[in-house]
Coordinates of N, CA and C in Angstrom, one line a residue:
M1 N 87.0 108.8 69.7 CA 87.7 109.9 69.0 C 88.4 110.7 70.1
L2 N 89.5 111.4 69.7 CA 90.2 112.2 70.6 C 89.4 113.3 71.2
S3 N 88.6 114.0 70.4 CA 87.9 115.1 70.9 C 86.9 114.7 72.0
E4 N 86.2 113.6 71.8 CA 85.3 113.1 72.8 C 86.0 112.6 74.1
K5 N 87.2 112.1 74.0 CA 87.9 111.7 75.1 C 88.4 112.8 76.0
I6 N 88.9 113.9 75.3 CA 89.3 115.1 76.0 C 88.1 115.7 76.7
Y7 N 87.0 115.8 76.0 CA 85.7 116.3 76.6 C 85.3 115.5 77.9
T8 N 85.3 114.2 77.7 CA 84.8 113.3 78.8 C 85.7 113.4 79.9
L9 N 87.0 113.4 79.8 CA 88.0 113.4 80.8 C 87.9 114.8 81.6
R10 N 87.7 115.9 80.8 CA 87.6 117.2 81.4 C 86.3 117.3 82.3
R11 N 85.2 116.7 81.7 CA 83.9 116.8 82.5 C 84.0 115.9 83.7
K12 N 84.5 114.6 83.6 CA 84.7 113.7 84.7 C 85.4 114.3 85.9
N13 N 86.4 115.1 85.5 CA 87.2 115.8 86.6 C 86.7 117.1 87.0
G14 N 85.5 117.5 86.5 CA 84.9 118.7 87.0 C 85.6 120.0 86.6
L15 N 86.3 120.0 85.5 CA 87.0 121.1 85.0 C 86.3 121.9 83.9
S16 N 86.4 123.2 83.9 CA 85.9 124.0 82.8 C 87.0 124.0 81.7
Q17 N 86.6 124.4 80.5 CA 87.6 124.5 79.5 C 88.7 125.5 79.9
E18 N 88.3 126.6 80.6 CA 89.3 127.6 81.0 C 90.3 127.0 82.0
Q19 N 89.8 126.2 82.9 CA 90.7 125.6 83.9 C 91.6 124.6 83.3
L20 N 91.1 123.7 82.4 CA 92.0 122.8 81.7 C 93.1 123.5 80.8
A21 N 92.6 124.6 80.2 CA 93.6 125.4 79.4 C 94.7 125.9 80.2
E22 N 94.4 126.4 81.4 CA 95.4 127.0 82.3 C 96.3 125.9 82.8
I23 N 95.8 124.7 83.0 CA 96.6 123.6 83.5 C 97.6 123.2 82.4
I24 N 97.1 123.1 81.2 CA 98.0 122.6 80.0 C 98.8 123.7 79.5
G25 N 98.4 124.9 79.6 CA 99.2 126.0 79.0 C 98.8 126.4 77.7
V26 N 97.5 126.4 77.4 CA 96.9 126.8 76.1 C 95.7 127.8 76.4
S27 N 95.2 128.3 75.3 CA 94.0 129.1 75.5 C 92.7 128.3 75.6
R28 N 91.7 128.9 76.2 CA 90.4 128.2 76.2 C 89.8 127.9 74.9
Q29 N 90.1 128.7 73.9 CA 89.7 128.5 72.5 C 90.3 127.2 71.9
A30 N 91.6 127.0 72.3 CA 92.3 125.7 71.9 C 91.6 124.5 72.4
I31 N 91.2 124.5 73.6 CA 90.5 123.4 74.3 C 89.1 123.2 73.6
S32 N 88.5 124.3 73.2 CA 87.2 124.3 72.6 C 87.3 123.6 71.2
K33 N 88.4 124.0 70.5 CA 88.7 123.5 69.1 C 89.0 122.0 69.2
W34 N 89.8 121.6 70.2 CA 90.1 120.1 70.4 C 88.8 119.3 70.6
E35 N 88.0 119.8 71.5 CA 86.8 119.1 71.9 C 85.8 119.1 70.8
G36 N 85.8 120.1 69.9 CA 84.9 120.1 68.8 C 85.4 119.4 67.6
G37 N 86.6 118.9 67.7 CA 87.2 118.2 66.6 C 87.7 119.0 65.4
L38 N 87.9 120.3 65.7 CA 88.3 121.2 64.6 C 89.8 121.3 64.6
S39 N 90.5 120.9 65.6 CA 92.0 120.8 65.6 C 92.4 119.7 66.6
V40 N 93.7 119.4 66.5 CA 94.3 118.3 67.3 C 95.4 118.9 68.1
P41 N 95.5 118.6 69.4 CA 96.7 119.1 70.2 C 98.0 118.6 69.7
E42 N 99.0 119.5 69.8 CA 100.4 119.1 69.5 C 100.8 118.0 70.4
S43 N 101.9 117.3 70.1 CA 102.3 116.1 70.8 C 102.6 116.5 72.3
E44 N 103.3 117.6 72.5 CA 103.6 117.9 73.9 C 102.4 118.2 74.7
K45 N 101.3 118.8 74.1 CA 100.0 119.0 74.8 C 99.3 117.7 75.0
L46 N 99.4 116.7 74.1 CA 98.8 115.4 74.3 C 99.5 114.7 75.5
I47 N 100.8 114.9 75.6 CA 101.5 114.3 76.7 C 101.1 114.9 78.0
A48 N 100.9 116.2 78.0 CA 100.4 117.0 79.2 C 99.0 116.5 79.6
I49 N 98.2 116.3 78.6 CA 96.8 115.9 78.9 C 96.9 114.4 79.5
S50 N 97.6 113.6 78.9 CA 97.7 112.2 79.4 C 98.3 112.1 80.8
E51 N 99.3 112.9 81.1 CA 99.9 112.9 82.4 C 98.9 113.5 83.4
Y52 N 98.2 114.6 83.1 CA 97.3 115.2 84.1 C 96.1 114.3 84.4
F53 N 95.6 113.6 83.4 CA 94.4 112.8 83.6 C 94.8 111.3 83.9
N54 N 96.1 111.1 83.9 CA 96.7 109.8 84.2 C 96.1 108.7 83.3
V55 N 96.1 109.0 82.0 CA 95.8 108.0 80.9 C 97.0 107.9 80.0
T56 N 96.9 106.8 79.2 CA 98.0 106.6 78.3 C 97.8 107.4 77.0
L57 N 98.8 107.6 76.2 CA 98.6 108.2 74.9 C 97.9 107.2 74.0
D58 N 98.1 106.0 74.2 CA 97.3 105.0 73.4 C 95.8 105.2 73.6
Y59 N 95.5 105.4 74.9 CA 94.0 105.6 75.2 C 93.5 106.8 74.4
L60 N 94.3 107.9 74.5 CA 93.8 109.2 73.8 C 93.7 109.0 72.3
L61 N 94.7 108.4 71.7 CA 94.8 108.4 70.2 C 94.2 107.3 69.5
K62 N 94.1 106.1 70.2 CA 93.4 104.9 69.5 C 92.0 105.0 69.6
D63 N 91.3 104.3 68.6 CA 89.9 104.2 68.7 C 89.5 103.3 69.9
D64 N 88.3 103.4 70.4 CA 87.9 102.6 71.5 C 88.0 101.1 71.2
A65 N 87.7 100.6 70.0 CA 87.7 99.2 69.6 C 89.2 98.8 69.7
D66 N 90.1 99.6 69.2 CA 91.5 99.2 69.3 C 91.9 99.0 70.8
H67 N 91.5 100.0 71.6 CA 91.9 100.1 73.0 C 91.4 98.9 73.7
I68 N 90.1 98.6 73.5 CA 89.4 97.5 74.1 C 90.1 96.2 73.8
Q69 N 90.4 96.0 72.5 CA 91.1 94.8 72.0 C 92.5 94.7 72.6
E70 N 93.2 95.8 72.8 CA 94.5 95.8 73.4 C 94.4 95.4 74.9
R71 N 93.4 95.9 75.6 CA 93.2 95.6 77.0 C 92.8 94.1 77.1
E72 N 92.0 93.5 76.2 CA 91.7 92.1 76.3 C 92.9 91.3 76.1
Q73 N 93.8 91.7 75.1 CA 95.0 90.9 74.9 C 96.0 91.0 76.1
Q74 N 96.0 92.2 76.8 CA 96.8 92.2 78.0 C 96.3 91.3 79.1
T75 N 95.0 91.3 79.2 CA 94.4 90.4 80.2 C 94.7 88.9 79.9
I76 N 94.6 88.6 78.6 CA 94.8 87.2 78.2 C 96.3 86.9 78.5
N77 N 97.2 87.8 78.1 CA 98.6 87.6 78.4 C 98.9 87.5 79.9
G78 N 98.3 88.4 80.7 CA 98.5 88.4 82.1 C 98.0 87.1 82.7
Q79 N 96.8 86.6 82.2 CA 96.3 85.4 82.7 C 97.2 84.2 82.4
S80 N 97.7 84.2 81.2 CA 98.6 83.2 80.7 C 99.8 83.2 81.5
F81 N 100.4 84.4 81.8 CA 101.6 84.5 82.6 C 101.4 83.9 84.0
K82 N 100.3 84.3 84.6 CA 99.9 83.8 85.9 C 99.8 82.3 86.0
S83 N 99.1 81.7 85.0 CA 98.9 80.3 85.0 C 100.3 79.6 84.7
H84 N 101.1 80.2 84.0 CA 102.4 79.6 83.7 C 103.2 79.6 85.0
N85 N 103.2 80.7 85.8 CA 103.9 80.8 87.0 C 103.4 79.7 88.0
G86 N 102.0 79.6 88.0 CA 101.5 78.5 88.9 C 101.8 77.1 88.6
M87 N 101.9 76.9 87.3 CA 102.4 75.5 86.9 C 103.8 75.3 87.2
L88 N 104.6 76.3 87.0 CA 106.1 76.2 87.3 C 106.2 76.0 88.8
L89 N 105.5 76.7 89.6 CA 105.6 76.5 91.1 C 105.1 75.1 91.4
G90 N 104.1 74.7 90.8 CA 103.6 73.3 91.1 C 104.6 72.2 90.8
I91 N 105.2 72.4 89.6 CA 106.2 71.4 89.2 C 107.4 71.4 90.1
I92 N 107.8 72.6 90.5 CA 109.0 72.6 91.5 C 108.6 72.0 92.8
T93 N 107.4 72.3 93.3 CA 106.9 71.8 94.6 C 106.8 70.2 94.5
C94 N 106.2 69.7 93.4 CA 106.1 68.3 93.2 C 107.5 67.6 93.2
V95 N 108.3 68.2 92.4 CA 109.7 67.5 92.3 C 110.4 67.6 93.6
A96 N 110.3 68.6 94.4 CA 111.0 68.7 95.7 C 110.4 67.7 96.6
G97 N 109.0 67.5 96.5 CA 108.4 66.5 97.4 C 108.8 65.1 97.0
I98 N 108.9 64.8 95.7 CA 109.3 63.5 95.3 C 110.7 63.2 95.6
I99 N 111.6 64.2 95.5 CA 113.0 64.0 95.9 C 113.1 63.7 97.4
G100 N 112.3 64.5 98.1 CA 112.3 64.2 99.6 C 111.8 62.8 99.9
L101 N 110.8 62.3 99.2 CA 110.3 60.9 99.4 C 111.4 59.9 99.0
V102 N 112.1 60.2 98.0 CA 113.2 59.3 97.5 C 114.3 59.2 98.6
I103 N 114.7 60.4 99.1 CA 115.7 60.5 100.1 C 115.2 59.8 101.4
W104 N 114.0 59.9 101.8 CA 113.5 59.2 102.9 C 113.5 57.7 102.7
G105 N 113.1 57.3 101.5 CA 113.2 55.9 101.2 C 114.6 55.3 101.2
L106 N 115.6 56.0 100.7 CA 116.9 55.6 100.7 C 117.4 55.5 102.1
I107 N 117.1 56.5 103.0 CA 117.6 56.4 104.3 C 116.9 55.2 105.0
S108 N 115.7 54.9 104.8 CA 115.0 53.8 105.4 C 115.7 52.4 105.0
I109 N 116.1 52.4 103.7 CA 116.8 51.2 103.2 C 118.2 51.0 103.8
L110 N 118.9 52.1 103.8 CA 120.3 52.1 104.3 C 120.4 52.1 105.8
N111 N 119.3 52.4 106.6 CA 119.3 52.4 108.0 C 118.1 51.6 108.5
P112 N 118.2 50.3 108.4 CA 117.0 49.4 108.7 C 116.4 49.5 110.1
P113 N 117.1 50.0 111.1 CA 116.5 50.1 112.4 C 115.3 51.1 112.4
I114 N 115.3 52.1 111.6 CA 114.2 53.0 111.4 C 113.0 52.3 110.8
S115 N 113.3 51.5 109.7 CA 112.2 50.8 109.0 C 111.6 49.8 109.9
S116 N 112.4 49.1 110.7 CA 111.9 48.0 111.6 C 111.1 48.6 112.7
Q117 N 111.4 49.8 113.2 CA 110.7 50.4 114.2 C 109.3 50.8 113.7
I118 N 109.2 51.2 112.4 CA 108.0 51.6 111.8 C 107.1 50.4 111.6
S119 N 107.7 49.3 111.1 CA 106.8 48.1 110.8 C 106.4 47.4 112.1
E120 N 107.2 47.4 113.2 CA 106.9 46.7 114.4 C 105.9 47.4 115.3
S121 N 105.8 48.7 115.2 CA 104.9 49.4 116.1 C 103.5 49.5 115.5
S122 N 102.5 49.4 116.4 CA 101.2 49.5 115.9 C 100.7 50.9 115.8
T123 N 101.5 51.8 116.4 CA 101.2 53.2 116.4 C 102.4 53.9 115.8
I124 N 102.1 54.7 114.8 CA 103.2 55.5 114.2 C 103.4 56.8 114.9
Y125 N 104.6 57.0 115.5 CA 104.9 58.2 116.1 C 105.5 59.2 115.1
I126 N 105.0 60.4 115.2 CA 105.5 61.4 114.3 C 106.7 62.1 114.9
D127 N 107.9 61.5 114.6 CA 109.1 62.2 115.1 C 109.7 62.9 113.9
G128 N 111.0 63.1 114.0 CA 111.7 63.8 112.9 C 111.5 63.1 111.6
N129 N 111.6 61.8 111.5 CA 111.4 61.1 110.2 C 110.0 61.2 109.7
G130 N 109.0 61.0 110.6 CA 107.6 61.2 110.3 C 107.2 62.5 109.8
I131 N 107.8 63.5 110.4 CA 107.5 64.9 110.0 C 108.0 65.2 108.6
F132 N 109.2 64.7 108.3 CA 109.8 64.8 107.0 C 108.9 64.1 106.0
L133 N 108.4 62.9 106.3 CA 107.6 62.2 105.4 C 106.3 63.0 105.0
V134 N 105.7 63.5 106.1 CA 104.4 64.2 105.9 C 104.7 65.5 105.1
I135 N 105.8 66.2 105.4 CA 106.1 67.4 104.6 C 106.3 67.1 103.1
C136 N 106.9 66.0 102.8 CA 107.2 65.5 101.4 C 105.8 65.2 100.8
I137 N 104.9 64.6 101.4 CA 103.7 64.2 100.9 C 102.8 65.4 100.6
V138 N 102.8 66.4 101.6 CA 102.1 67.6 101.5 C 102.7 68.4 100.3
A139 N 104.0 68.4 100.1 CA 104.6 69.1 99.0 C 104.1 68.6 97.6
V140 N 104.0 67.2 97.6 CA 103.6 66.6 96.3 C 102.1 67.0 96.0
I141 N 101.3 66.9 97.1 CA 99.8 67.3 96.9 C 99.7 68.8 96.5
C142 N 100.3 69.6 97.3 CA 100.3 71.1 96.9 C 100.8 71.4 95.5
G143 N 101.9 70.7 95.1 CA 102.4 70.9 93.8 C 101.4 70.5 92.7
A144 N 100.8 69.3 93.0 CA 99.8 68.8 92.0 C 98.6 69.8 91.9
S145 N 98.2 70.3 93.0 CA 97.1 71.3 92.9 C 97.5 72.6 92.2
F146 N 98.7 73.1 92.4 CA 99.2 74.3 91.6 C 99.2 73.9 90.1
I147 N 99.6 72.8 89.7 CA 99.7 72.4 88.3 C 98.2 72.3 87.8
L148 N 97.3 71.7 88.4 CA 96.0 71.6 88.0 C 95.3 72.9 87.9
R149 N 95.5 73.8 88.9 CA 94.9 75.2 88.7 C 95.5 75.9 87.6
G150 N 96.8 75.7 87.3 CA 97.5 76.4 86.2 C 96.9 76.0 84.8
K151 N 96.4 74.8 84.7 CA 95.9 74.3 83.4 C 94.5 74.8 83.1
K152 N 93.8 75.4 84.1 CA 92.4 75.9 83.8 C 92.4 77.2 83.0

C-alpha cells in the first residue's frame, strides 16, 4: 500500500514527518494523513516523493505483488536479451572463423607451394599462414561456446 511505502521510505532514510513535509512542500499533518491511509498525495507530490527517495511511481502506486511480478518479467526479458546477444555474437564469430578457414583452404589449393611445404615438413612452423589458421580455429571454438552458453 502507498501509505506503508511512504512510511517505510521515510523511516529508512531517518526522516521525521516534519522533515519530509518540508522537503516535499506540505504540512506535517499531510504526511501523517498519507501514512495513515486517510488521504493520498496529489500527483505532483507523488512525483516529488519518488524523485526524493529515488523510486519509481510504479513502485509507489502498485501493489507489491504487481511490482514483484513486473521485476521478475524484467529479469526474464533482460536474461533473454543477454542470451540472444550471446548467441548472435557466437554465430558471427563462428561464421567469421569458417570463412577464414575456407579462404585459407582456397589459398592452399591455388598456391600449392604452401601446401607442399606443410605436407613435406615433419614440424609445422607457425608463420603467417599458421597463425591465420589458428585464429580461424579459435574463432570457431569461441563462437560455438557463445552459442552454447546462450542456449542455457
